[in-house]
Coordinates of C-alpha atoms (C1' of nucleotides) in Angstrom, one line a residue:
Chain A
X1 CA 0.3 0.0 0.0
X2 CA 1.2 3.4 -1.0
X3 CA 1.8 6.3 1.9
X4 CA -0.7 8.7 1.2
X5 CA 1.6 11.4 2.5
X6 CA 4.6 10.6 0.0
X7 CA 1.8 10.7 -3.2
X8 CA 0.6 14.2 -1.6
X9 CA 4.3 15.2 -1.6
X10 CA 4.8 14.0 -5.4
X11 CA 5.0 16.6 -7.7
X12 CA 3.2 14.6 -10.3
X13 CA 0.3 12.0 -10.0
X14 CA 1.9 8.3 -10.6
X15 CA -0.7 7.7 -13.3
X16 CA 1.0 10.3 -15.3
X17 CA 4.6 10.4 -15.2
X18 CA 6.3 13.7 -16.0
X19 CA 7.6 14.2 -19.8
X20 CA 11.2 14.1 -20.1
X21 CA 12.9 17.5 -19.4
X22 CA 12.7 19.7 -22.3
X23 CA 15.9 20.9 -23.8
X24 CA 15.7 24.8 -23.4
X25 CA 18.2 26.6 -25.7
X26 CA 17.9 30.3 -25.4
X27 CA 21.0 31.4 -27.6
X28 CA 23.7 30.5 -30.4
X29 CA 26.5 30.5 -27.9
X30 CA 24.6 28.1 -25.8
X31 CA 23.5 26.1 -28.5
X32 CA 26.9 25.8 -29.5
X33 CA 28.3 24.8 -26.4
X34 CA 25.4 22.0 -25.7
X35 CA 26.7 20.8 -29.3
X36 CA 30.4 20.3 -28.0
X37 CA 29.1 18.8 -24.6
X38 CA 26.9 16.2 -26.5
X39 CA 29.6 15.2 -28.8
X40 CA 32.1 15.1 -26.2
X41 CA 29.8 12.8 -24.0
X42 CA 30.6 10.2 -26.7
X43 CA 26.9 8.8 -26.6
X44 CA 24.8 9.3 -29.7
X45 CA 22.3 11.5 -28.6
X46 CA 20.1 11.8 -31.8
X47 CA 17.5 13.8 -29.8
X48 CA 19.7 16.4 -28.2
X49 CA 21.6 16.8 -31.5
X50 CA 18.3 17.6 -33.3
X51 CA 17.0 19.9 -30.5
X52 CA 20.5 21.8 -31.0
X53 CA 20.2 21.6 -34.8
X54 CA 16.7 22.9 -35.0
X55 CA 17.3 25.7 -32.5
X56 CA 20.3 26.8 -34.5
X57 CA 18.6 26.6 -37.9
X58 CA 15.4 28.4 -36.9
X59 CA 17.2 31.3 -35.1
X60 CA 19.6 32.0 -37.6
X61 CA 18.5 34.7 -39.9
X62 CA 19.7 33.1 -43.0
X63 CA 23.0 32.2 -42.0
X64 CA 23.1 28.4 -41.8
X65 CA 26.9 27.9 -41.5
X66 CA 26.7 26.2 -37.9
X67 CA 23.4 24.4 -38.3
X68 CA 25.1 22.6 -41.4
X69 CA 28.2 21.8 -39.1
X70 CA 25.7 20.5 -36.5
X71 CA 23.7 18.4 -39.1
X72 CA 26.9 16.8 -40.0
X73 CA 27.2 15.5 -37.3
X74 CA 24.1 13.9 -36.8
X75 CA 24.7 10.5 -37.8
X76 CA 22.0 9.8 -40.0
X77 CA 19.8 13.0 -40.6
X78 CA 16.3 12.1 -41.7
X79 CA 13.8 14.2 -43.5
X80 CA 13.1 16.2 -40.8
X81 CA 16.4 17.7 -40.4
X82 CA 16.4 18.6 -44.1
X83 CA 13.3 19.9 -44.2
X84 CA 14.2 22.1 -41.4
X85 CA 17.4 23.2 -43.5
X86 CA 15.3 24.0 -46.0
X87 CA 12.4 25.9 -44.1
X88 CA 15.3 28.2 -42.6
X89 CA 16.4 28.9 -46.2
X90 CA 12.9 29.6 -47.5
X91 CA 12.5 32.4 -45.1
X92 CA 15.9 33.8 -45.1
X93 CA 16.5 36.9 -47.5
X94 CA 18.4 34.3 -49.6
X95 CA 15.8 31.5 -50.5
X96 CA 17.5 30.4 -53.8
X97 CA 19.5 28.3 -50.7
X98 CA 16.6 26.3 -50.1
X99 CA 16.6 25.4 -53.7
X100 CA 19.9 24.5 -53.6
X101 CA 20.1 22.6 -50.2
X102 CA 17.1 20.6 -51.8
X103 CA 19.2 19.5 -54.9
X104 CA 21.6 18.6 -52.5
X105 CA 19.5 16.2 -50.5
X106 CA 18.3 15.1 -53.6
X107 CA 21.6 14.1 -55.1
X108 CA 23.4 13.3 -51.9
X109 CA 21.3 11.6 -49.5
X110 CA 19.0 9.1 -49.1
X111 CA 16.5 11.0 -47.6
X112 CA 13.7 11.7 -49.9
X113 CA 11.4 14.6 -50.2
X114 CA 8.2 14.4 -48.3
X115 CA 5.2 16.2 -47.9
X116 CA 6.7 18.7 -45.3
X117 CA 9.5 19.4 -47.7
X118 CA 7.4 20.8 -51.2
X119 CA 5.5 23.6 -49.5
X120 CA 9.0 25.1 -47.9
X121 CA 10.5 24.7 -51.6
X122 CA 7.5 26.1 -53.4
X123 CA 7.7 28.9 -51.0
X124 CA 11.1 30.1 -52.2
X125 CA 10.3 29.8 -55.7
X126 CA 7.3 32.1 -55.1
X127 CA 9.6 34.5 -53.3
X128 CA 11.8 34.4 -56.1
X129 CA 8.9 34.2 -58.5
X130 CA 10.9 31.1 -60.5
X131 CA 7.8 29.5 -62.0
X132 CA 10.3 27.1 -64.2
X133 CA 11.5 25.5 -61.2
X134 CA 8.2 25.9 -59.7
X135 CA 6.9 23.8 -62.6
X136 CA 9.5 21.3 -62.0
X137 CA 8.5 20.7 -58.4
X138 CA 4.9 20.4 -59.6
X139 CA 5.9 17.5 -62.1
X140 CA 8.0 15.7 -59.3
X141 CA 4.7 16.3 -57.0
X142 CA 2.5 14.9 -59.9
X143 CA 4.8 11.8 -59.9
X144 CA 4.7 11.5 -56.1
X145 CA 1.8 10.7 -53.5
X146 CA 2.0 14.2 -52.1
X147 CA -0.1 15.3 -55.3
X148 CA -3.1 15.2 -53.0
X149 CA -2.2 17.0 -50.1
X150 CA -3.9 20.0 -49.2
X151 CA -0.7 22.1 -48.0
X152 CA 1.3 20.9 -50.6
X153 CA -1.7 22.1 -53.3
X154 CA -2.1 25.8 -51.4
X155 CA 2.2 26.0 -51.6
X156 CA 1.2 25.5 -55.6
X157 CA -1.6 27.8 -55.8
X158 CA 0.0 30.4 -54.0
X159 CA 3.7 29.6 -56.3
X160 CA 1.9 30.0 -59.4
X161 CA 0.0 33.2 -58.2
X162 CA 3.2 34.7 -57.4
X163 CA 4.9 34.0 -60.3
X164 CA 1.9 35.7 -62.2
X165 CA 0.9 32.2 -64.0
X166 CA -2.6 32.7 -62.4
X167 CA -4.3 30.1 -65.2
X168 CA -1.5 27.1 -63.6
X169 CA -2.9 28.6 -60.2
X170 CA -6.6 27.9 -61.4
X171 CA -5.6 24.4 -62.9
X172 CA -4.6 23.1 -59.0
X173 CA -7.4 25.4 -57.7
X174 CA -10.2 23.7 -60.2
X175 CA -8.8 20.1 -59.7
X176 CA -8.8 20.0 -55.9
X177 CA -11.7 17.5 -54.7
X178 CA -12.6 19.4 -51.5
X179 CA -11.3 23.0 -50.9
X180 CA -11.5 24.6 -47.6
X181 CA -11.3 28.0 -46.5
X182 CA -7.2 28.2 -47.0
X183 CA -7.8 26.7 -50.8
X184 CA -10.1 29.5 -51.7
X185 CA -8.3 32.3 -49.9
X186 CA -4.9 31.7 -51.8
X187 CA -6.7 31.8 -54.9
X188 CA -8.4 34.7 -54.1
X189 CA -5.5 36.7 -52.6
X190 CA -3.3 35.7 -55.6
X191 CA -5.8 37.3 -57.9
X192 CA -5.5 40.4 -56.2
X193 CA -2.3 39.9 -56.1
X194 CA -2.0 40.0 -59.9
X195 CA -4.5 43.2 -60.6
X196 CA -7.4 40.9 -61.0
X197 CA -9.6 42.6 -58.0
X198 CA -12.7 42.0 -59.7
X199 CA -12.7 38.0 -60.4
X200 CA -11.5 37.8 -56.7
X201 CA -14.7 39.3 -55.9
X202 CA -16.4 36.9 -58.2
X203 CA -14.6 33.9 -56.7
X204 CA -15.3 35.5 -52.9
X205 CA -19.1 35.3 -54.0
X206 CA -18.8 31.7 -55.0
X207 CA -16.8 31.1 -52.0
X208 CA -20.1 32.3 -49.9
X209 CA -22.3 30.2 -52.3
X210 CA -20.5 27.0 -51.3
X211 CA -21.0 27.8 -47.8
X212 CA -17.4 27.9 -46.6
X213 CA -16.7 29.9 -43.6
X214 CA -14.6 33.0 -44.1
X215 CA -12.0 33.5 -41.6
X216 CA -9.4 36.7 -40.7
X217 CA -6.9 36.0 -43.6
X218 CA -10.1 36.0 -46.4
X219 CA -11.6 39.0 -44.9
X220 CA -8.2 40.7 -45.4
X221 CA -7.5 39.6 -49.0
X222 CA -11.2 40.4 -49.9
X223 CA -10.7 44.1 -48.4
X224 CA -7.9 45.0 -50.7
X225 CA -10.3 43.5 -53.7
X226 CA -12.7 46.0 -52.7
X227 CA -10.3 48.5 -52.2
X228 CA -8.6 48.6 -55.5
X229 CA -11.7 48.3 -57.3
X230 CA -13.8 50.9 -55.2
X231 CA -16.5 48.0 -54.5
X232 CA -18.0 49.9 -51.1
X233 CA -21.1 47.7 -50.5
X234 CA -19.0 44.4 -51.1
X235 CA -16.6 45.5 -48.5
X236 CA -19.6 47.0 -46.3
X237 CA -21.3 43.4 -46.2
X238 CA -17.5 42.1 -45.1
X239 CA -17.3 44.3 -42.3
X240 CA -21.1 43.2 -41.3
X241 CA -19.2 39.5 -41.4
X242 CA -16.3 40.5 -39.2
X243 CA -18.9 42.1 -36.6
X244 CA -21.2 39.2 -37.0
X245 CA -18.7 36.3 -37.0
X246 CA -16.6 38.0 -34.2
X247 CA -13.4 37.9 -36.5
X248 CA -11.2 39.4 -34.0
X249 CA -10.0 42.8 -35.2
X250 CA -6.5 41.7 -35.4
X251 CA -4.5 44.5 -36.8
X252 CA -4.3 43.1 -40.1
X253 CA -8.3 43.0 -40.0
X254 CA -8.9 47.0 -39.0
X255 CA -5.7 48.2 -41.4
X256 CA -7.4 46.5 -44.4
X257 CA -10.8 47.7 -43.3
X258 CA -9.9 51.3 -42.7
X259 CA -7.7 50.8 -46.2
X260 CA -10.8 49.5 -47.7
X261 CA -13.3 52.8 -46.6
X262 CA -10.2 55.1 -47.6
X263 CA -10.0 53.9 -51.0
X264 CA -13.7 53.8 -51.4
X265 CA -14.3 57.4 -50.8
X266 CA -15.5 56.7 -47.1
X267 CA -13.2 58.9 -45.2
X268 CA -15.4 59.0 -42.1
X269 CA -16.3 55.2 -42.0
X270 CA -12.6 55.0 -42.1
X271 CA -12.0 57.1 -38.8
X272 CA -14.6 55.4 -37.2
X273 CA -13.3 51.8 -37.6
X274 CA -9.7 53.1 -36.4
X275 CA -11.0 55.0 -33.7
X276 CA -13.2 52.2 -32.5
X277 CA -10.2 49.8 -32.2
X278 CA -8.7 50.9 -29.0
X279 CA -5.9 47.9 -28.5
X280 CA -4.9 46.2 -32.0
X281 CA -3.5 49.2 -33.5
X282 CA 0.1 49.4 -34.9
X283 CA 2.4 51.5 -36.9
X284 CA 0.4 50.1 -40.3
X285 CA -2.9 50.8 -39.1
X286 CA -1.5 54.4 -38.0
X287 CA -0.1 54.5 -41.1
X288 CA -3.3 53.1 -43.2
X289 CA -5.4 56.5 -41.6
X290 CA -3.0 58.7 -42.2
X291 CA -2.5 58.1 -45.6
X292 CA -5.7 58.2 -46.1
X293 CA -6.3 61.6 -44.6
X294 CA -3.7 62.8 -46.8
X295 CA -5.2 61.3 -50.1
X296 CA -8.6 62.9 -49.3
X297 CA -7.1 66.6 -48.8
X298 CA -7.4 66.3 -45.0
X299 CA -3.7 66.8 -44.5
X300 CA -4.0 69.1 -41.1
X301 CA -6.0 66.3 -39.7
X302 CA -3.1 63.7 -40.9
X303 CA -0.5 65.6 -39.5
X304 CA -2.3 65.6 -36.2
X305 CA -2.6 62.1 -36.2
X306 CA 1.0 61.7 -36.6
X307 CA 2.1 63.7 -33.9
X308 CA -0.4 61.5 -31.7
X309 CA 0.9 58.9 -33.0
X310 CA 4.2 60.2 -31.5
X311 CA 2.8 60.7 -27.9
X312 CA 1.9 57.1 -27.9
X313 CA 5.7 56.4 -28.5
X314 CA 5.0 54.3 -31.7
X315 CA 7.6 54.3 -33.9
X316 CA 6.7 55.3 -37.6
X317 CA 8.3 53.3 -40.5
X318 CA 9.1 54.3 -43.8
X319 CA 5.4 54.3 -45.4
X320 CA 4.2 56.4 -42.2
X321 CA 7.0 58.7 -43.2
X322 CA 5.4 58.9 -46.9
X323 CA 2.2 59.3 -45.9
X324 CA 3.2 62.4 -43.6
X325 CA 4.9 63.7 -46.7
X326 CA 2.1 63.3 -49.0
X327 CA 0.0 65.3 -46.8
X328 CA 2.5 67.9 -46.9
X329 CA 2.1 67.4 -50.9
X330 CA -1.3 67.6 -51.3
X331 CA -1.7 70.5 -49.1
X332 CA 1.0 72.1 -51.0
X333 CA 3.1 72.7 -47.9
X334 CA 6.4 73.4 -49.1
X335 CA 8.8 74.3 -46.8
X336 CA 7.0 71.9 -44.0
X337 CA 7.3 69.1 -46.5
X338 CA 11.0 70.0 -47.3
X339 CA 12.0 70.5 -43.8
X340 CA 10.3 66.7 -42.7
X341 CA 12.6 65.4 -45.3
X342 CA 15.7 66.8 -44.1
X343 CA 15.1 66.0 -40.4
X344 CA 13.2 63.0 -40.4
X345 CA 16.3 60.9 -39.7
X346 CA 17.6 62.6 -36.9
X347 CA 14.0 63.3 -35.4
X348 CA 12.1 60.1 -36.1
X349 CA 15.1 57.7 -37.3
X350 CA 14.1 56.6 -40.9
X351 CA 16.4 57.4 -43.7
X352 CA 14.8 58.5 -46.6
X353 CA 14.2 56.5 -49.5
X354 CA 13.7 57.3 -52.9
X355 CA 9.8 57.1 -52.3
X356 CA 10.4 60.2 -50.0
X357 CA 12.3 62.3 -52.3
X358 CA 9.6 61.6 -54.8
X359 CA 7.1 63.1 -52.4
X360 CA 9.4 66.1 -52.0
X361 CA 10.2 66.6 -55.5
X362 CA 6.4 66.6 -56.5
X363 CA 5.6 69.1 -53.9
X364 CA 8.5 70.9 -54.6
X365 CA 7.6 70.9 -58.8
X366 CA 3.8 71.2 -58.4
X367 CA 4.3 74.3 -56.3
X368 CA 6.5 75.7 -59.3
X369 CA 9.5 75.3 -57.5
X370 CA 11.1 73.6 -60.8
X371 CA 15.0 74.7 -60.0
X372 CA 14.5 73.3 -56.2
X373 CA 13.1 70.1 -57.3
X374 CA 16.0 69.7 -60.1
X375 CA 18.5 70.6 -58.1
X376 CA 17.0 68.0 -55.1
X377 CA 17.4 65.4 -57.6
X378 CA 20.9 65.7 -58.4
X379 CA 22.3 66.2 -54.6
X380 CA 20.0 63.4 -53.3
X381 CA 22.3 60.5 -52.2
X382 CA 20.0 57.7 -53.9
X383 CA 20.1 57.1 -57.8
X384 CA 16.8 58.6 -59.3
X385 CA 14.6 56.5 -61.2
X386 CA 12.2 56.7 -64.3
X387 CA 9.5 57.9 -61.6
X388 CA 11.1 60.9 -60.4
X389 CA 12.4 62.0 -63.6
X390 CA 8.7 62.0 -64.6
X391 CA 7.5 63.5 -61.6
X392 CA 9.7 66.4 -62.5
X393 CA 8.7 66.5 -65.9
X394 CA 5.0 66.6 -65.2
X395 CA 6.0 69.3 -62.7
X396 CA 7.6 71.2 -65.7
X397 CA 4.3 70.3 -67.7
X398 CA 1.7 71.7 -65.2
X399 CA 3.9 74.6 -64.5
X400 CA 4.3 75.5 -68.6
X401 CA 7.8 75.5 -68.3
X402 CA 8.2 73.9 -71.8
X403 CA 12.3 74.7 -72.4
X404 CA 12.9 72.8 -69.0
X405 CA 10.9 70.3 -69.8
X406 CA 12.5 69.7 -73.2
X407 CA 15.9 69.9 -71.5
X408 CA 14.9 67.2 -68.9
X409 CA 13.3 64.9 -71.4
X410 CA 16.8 64.5 -73.7
X411 CA 18.3 64.2 -70.4
X412 CA 15.7 61.3 -69.7
X413 CA 16.2 60.0 -73.3
X414 CA 19.8 59.7 -72.5
X415 CA 19.7 57.6 -69.3
X416 CA 19.4 53.8 -69.8
X417 CA 16.7 53.0 -67.9
X418 CA 15.0 50.0 -67.1
X419 CA 12.9 48.8 -69.7
X420 CA 10.0 48.9 -67.6
X421 CA 9.9 52.4 -67.8
X422 CA 9.6 52.9 -71.2
X423 CA 6.0 52.9 -71.9
X424 CA 5.7 55.5 -69.0
X425 CA 8.3 57.6 -70.5
X426 CA 7.0 57.9 -73.7
X427 CA 3.7 58.5 -72.8
X428 CA 5.0 61.4 -70.7
X429 CA 6.8 62.7 -73.6
X430 CA 4.6 62.9 -76.2
X431 CA 2.0 64.5 -73.8
X432 CA 4.5 67.4 -73.3
X433 CA 5.6 67.7 -76.9
X434 CA 1.5 67.6 -77.8
X435 CA 0.9 70.4 -75.5
X436 CA 4.1 72.7 -76.7
X437 CA 2.7 72.0 -80.1
X438 CA 5.3 70.2 -81.6
X439 CA 3.4 67.8 -83.2
X440 CA 6.1 66.1 -85.4
X441 CA 7.8 65.5 -82.2
X442 CA 4.8 64.1 -81.0
X443 CA 4.2 62.0 -83.9
X444 CA 7.8 60.3 -83.7
X445 CA 7.1 59.5 -80.0
X446 CA 4.2 57.8 -81.2
X447 CA 6.0 55.4 -83.9
X448 CA 8.6 54.7 -81.7
X449 CA 6.2 53.2 -79.2
X450 CA 4.4 51.6 -82.1
X451 CA 7.9 50.2 -82.8
X452 CA 8.3 48.6 -79.6
X453 CA 5.1 47.3 -79.4
X454 CA 4.3 49.3 -76.4
X455 CA 0.4 50.7 -76.0
X456 CA -0.8 53.8 -73.6
X457 CA -2.7 52.4 -70.9
X458 CA -6.7 53.5 -71.7
X459 CA -8.6 55.7 -69.2
X460 CA -10.6 53.7 -67.4
X461 CA -13.3 54.7 -64.4
X462 CA -15.4 52.3 -62.6
X463 CA -18.9 52.9 -60.5
X464 CA -20.4 50.4 -58.5
X465 CA -24.7 50.2 -58.6
X466 CA -26.3 48.1 -56.6
X467 CA -23.7 45.9 -55.6
X468 CA -22.0 45.5 -59.1
X469 CA -18.5 47.1 -60.0
X470 CA -18.9 48.6 -63.8
X471 CA -16.0 49.5 -65.8
X472 CA -16.2 52.0 -68.5
X473 CA -12.8 52.6 -70.6
X474 CA -12.4 55.8 -72.4
X475 CA -14.6 56.0 -75.6
X476 CA -16.5 52.6 -74.7
X477 CA -20.0 51.5 -76.4
X478 CA -19.3 47.9 -74.9
X479 CA -21.7 48.3 -71.9
X480 CA -25.0 46.8 -72.4
X481 CA -26.6 50.4 -71.8
X482 CA -24.1 52.6 -74.0
X483 CA -26.5 54.3 -75.5
X484 CA -28.6 55.3 -72.4
X485 CA -25.2 56.4 -71.3
X486 CA -24.5 58.4 -74.5
X487 CA -28.2 60.0 -74.6
X488 CA -27.6 60.9 -70.9
X489 CA -24.4 62.6 -71.9
X490 CA -25.9 64.6 -75.1
X491 CA -28.0 66.1 -72.2
X492 CA -25.6 67.0 -69.5
X493 CA -23.8 68.6 -72.4
X494 CA -27.2 70.8 -73.6
X495 CA -27.4 71.9 -70.0
X496 CA -23.9 72.7 -70.0
X497 CA -23.9 74.8 -72.7
X498 CA -26.6 76.9 -71.1
X499 CA -24.1 77.4 -68.3
X500 CA -21.8 78.7 -70.9
X501 CA -19.3 75.7 -70.2
X502 CA -16.0 75.8 -72.2
X503 CA -14.5 72.6 -72.4
X504 CA -10.9 72.4 -71.8
X505 CA -9.7 71.6 -75.7
X506 CA -5.8 72.1 -74.8
X507 CA -6.7 69.0 -72.4
X508 CA -6.8 66.8 -75.9
X509 CA -3.2 66.2 -77.1
X510 CA -4.2 65.4 -80.7
X511 CA -3.3 67.1 -84.1
X512 CA -6.9 67.7 -84.6
X513 CA -9.9 70.0 -84.9
X514 CA -12.0 71.5 -82.0
X515 CA -14.9 69.6 -82.8
X516 CA -13.0 66.7 -82.7
X517 CA -11.6 67.9 -79.4
X518 CA -14.4 68.0 -77.8
X519 CA -15.7 65.0 -78.9
X520 CA -12.7 63.3 -77.4
X521 CA -13.2 65.3 -74.2
X522 CA -16.5 64.0 -73.8
X523 CA -16.0 60.3 -73.7
X524 CA -13.5 60.2 -71.4
X525 CA -13.9 57.0 -68.9
X526 CA -15.1 59.1 -65.6
X527 CA -17.8 60.9 -68.2
X528 CA -19.4 57.9 -69.0
X529 CA -19.5 56.6 -65.4
X530 CA -20.8 59.6 -63.9
X531 CA -23.7 59.4 -66.6
X532 CA -24.3 55.9 -65.5
X533 CA -24.3 57.0 -62.3
X534 CA -26.4 59.5 -62.7
X535 CA -29.2 57.0 -64.6
X536 CA -28.9 54.4 -62.0
X537 CA -28.7 56.4 -58.5
X538 CA -31.6 58.3 -57.2
X539 CA -31.7 62.0 -57.2
X540 CA -29.4 63.4 -54.4
X541 CA -27.2 60.5 -53.4
X542 CA -23.4 60.5 -54.0
X543 CA -21.5 58.8 -56.7
X544 CA -18.3 57.5 -56.5
X545 CA -15.9 57.1 -59.6
X546 CA -12.8 55.1 -59.3
X547 CA -10.0 56.6 -62.2
X548 CA -6.8 54.6 -63.2
X549 CA -5.2 57.8 -64.2
X550 CA -4.8 61.5 -63.2
X551 CA -7.9 63.4 -63.6
X552 CA -8.0 65.3 -66.7
X553 CA -8.7 69.2 -66.3
X554 CA -11.9 69.2 -68.5
X555 CA -13.0 66.5 -66.1
X556 CA -12.3 68.1 -63.2
X557 CA -14.4 71.3 -64.2
X558 CA -17.2 69.0 -65.6
X559 CA -17.3 67.3 -62.7
X560 CA -17.4 70.5 -60.7
X561 CA -20.2 71.8 -62.7
X562 CA -22.6 69.1 -62.8
X563 CA -22.1 68.5 -58.9
X564 CA -23.8 72.1 -58.7
X565 CA -25.9 71.8 -61.6
X566 CA -27.4 68.1 -60.8
X567 CA -27.3 68.5 -56.8
X568 CA -25.1 65.5 -56.4
X569 CA -22.0 64.8 -54.2
X570 CA -19.4 63.4 -56.3
X571 CA -16.6 61.1 -55.0
X572 CA -13.8 60.6 -57.5
X573 CA -10.8 58.7 -56.6
X574 CA -8.0 59.4 -59.2
X575 CA -4.4 57.9 -59.8
X576 CA -3.3 59.8 -57.4
X577 CA -5.9 61.6 -54.5
X578 CA -9.6 62.0 -54.1
X579 CA -11.7 64.8 -55.4
X580 CA -15.2 65.5 -53.6
X581 CA -16.7 67.4 -55.7
X582 CA -19.9 69.3 -53.9
X583 CA -22.0 72.2 -55.2
X584 CA -19.5 73.4 -57.9
X585 CA -16.3 73.2 -55.6
X586 CA -13.6 70.4 -54.9
X587 CA -12.2 69.6 -51.9
X588 CA -8.8 69.8 -53.5
X589 CA -9.1 73.3 -54.0
X590 CA -7.9 73.0 -57.9
X591 CA -4.6 71.9 -56.8
X592 CA -3.7 68.2 -57.4
Chain B
dC1 C1' 8.1 20.2 -39.4
dG2 C1' 3.6 22.9 -43.2
dT3 C1' -0.9 26.0 -46.2
dG4 C1' -3.1 32.1 -47.1
dA5 C1' -2.8 38.0 -44.7
dG6 C1' -3.0 44.6 -43.5
dC7 C1' -0.2 50.5 -45.1
dA8 C1' 3.8 54.2 -49.1
dC9 C1' 6.2 57.6 -54.6
dT10 C1' 4.5 59.0 -61.3

DNA sequence: CGTGAGCACT
């Protein structure tokens, strides 16, 4: 019979023996010391070696020298050991090494890859955009028994999307016999990343129809799609789902909600979400809100918020700095913005990047300080890119300094640019020549674009009506209700003539007569979207339009007049900011 | 041992 006092004194009951002591390792030197001791002890201690190895691999930040050393001392490494190495490399700053190690394993060890191996190697293909290698892995997987493993399939979909091979991703997705929340989410998110947000929303609707429960990750992905397209009612539905299903307002979720409301034009709703989340606010949510206020022209509020953030000792990052600078830019606060750039490292510990210089060059250039802007580009410690030169040249065009613009164009042409910049450069150059009336040079630019197979991206505007997003391309007649839309535009023009509205013909950069210019202007995508909005919504309701390019001067003036004549508030997002038109005025005060 | 996630410059 057992002595009951003895049992009472025991730390554990006899029925459940204590687990073996876990080896706690806290630092790399400690791991190495343990390693040495283990080797000296002479006994084959696979378990301790494995622990030491795992710790050193996963805490290595990419330098796996020690981990490899320790791995070599393990008598017969198994797939777990190899997978740990590959996992560590796939997360490291140099993920190609995961593939190298995978090949090393395949060639030099009897250990075969297993279902855990593939997600890691596929991840590094995804991070590197290596679709060729990804496809080869896919081939290996198909020959193995792991092709039906859910995790492997999800990794494949993600890899293909990250390599811009949406078609292949779809194939894997479609072939899956059972899809869970991750299968849908990874596909939806991949579509958003590949600039196909409308498809992402469609897939989300299918997912809901299939009664698959969404989770926080799905919500974040779909909110990104809503933000991109301006699909406010979908976004609001998702917000309801978040509330009902008590999907926690993790920082990811609240940031995505804030950004969705911001980009759909509802800055007040964004602010409400921001103010409601008391705990889970991190630097990302603050930055999203600051950037949102800046893009809506509420620049003072943006700066206020940045100062509040300082008081709470939340450390800003590079993007926060960009948001603050864009607030200065949109407000035209030249000296404040310039001073911020100059002192940001000293005050906030963030070194200016090319984006920050970009904001300030734009700020200076748009305000007409073209020499200062040029000087800043020349003196900055970072090599200027195509964006930066285009910003400055655009500033010259806005301020009608054609001599400087042409000089800078010659300079731009002499630079060896990334070929990705070709299209943007030539479009801008063509615009500058055209607005200077140099039609021959404009024609040559056009020629050059044709020769290189470059196509100017057409203006496109989106508007959401009854939960469906409609997209209009400039001059579009594909819409089922195109006739009604053009009739509405005729009616509008008639009204504007009564108002003695003068179309801004100089915005048409084609060598055509004025009648043709007026015709061109009247079919800009935002006007088509606006006409459709006027037809489809009740009098007095707001109209929201999302445009892909900068607003043209004529459309801007047009929207102002309509807002008064038709008693409609119009909220238009263009490539760089928001315009709230109300009673004949715009929130940007005509400075954009 | 593994799948998917938020904010920035033209």
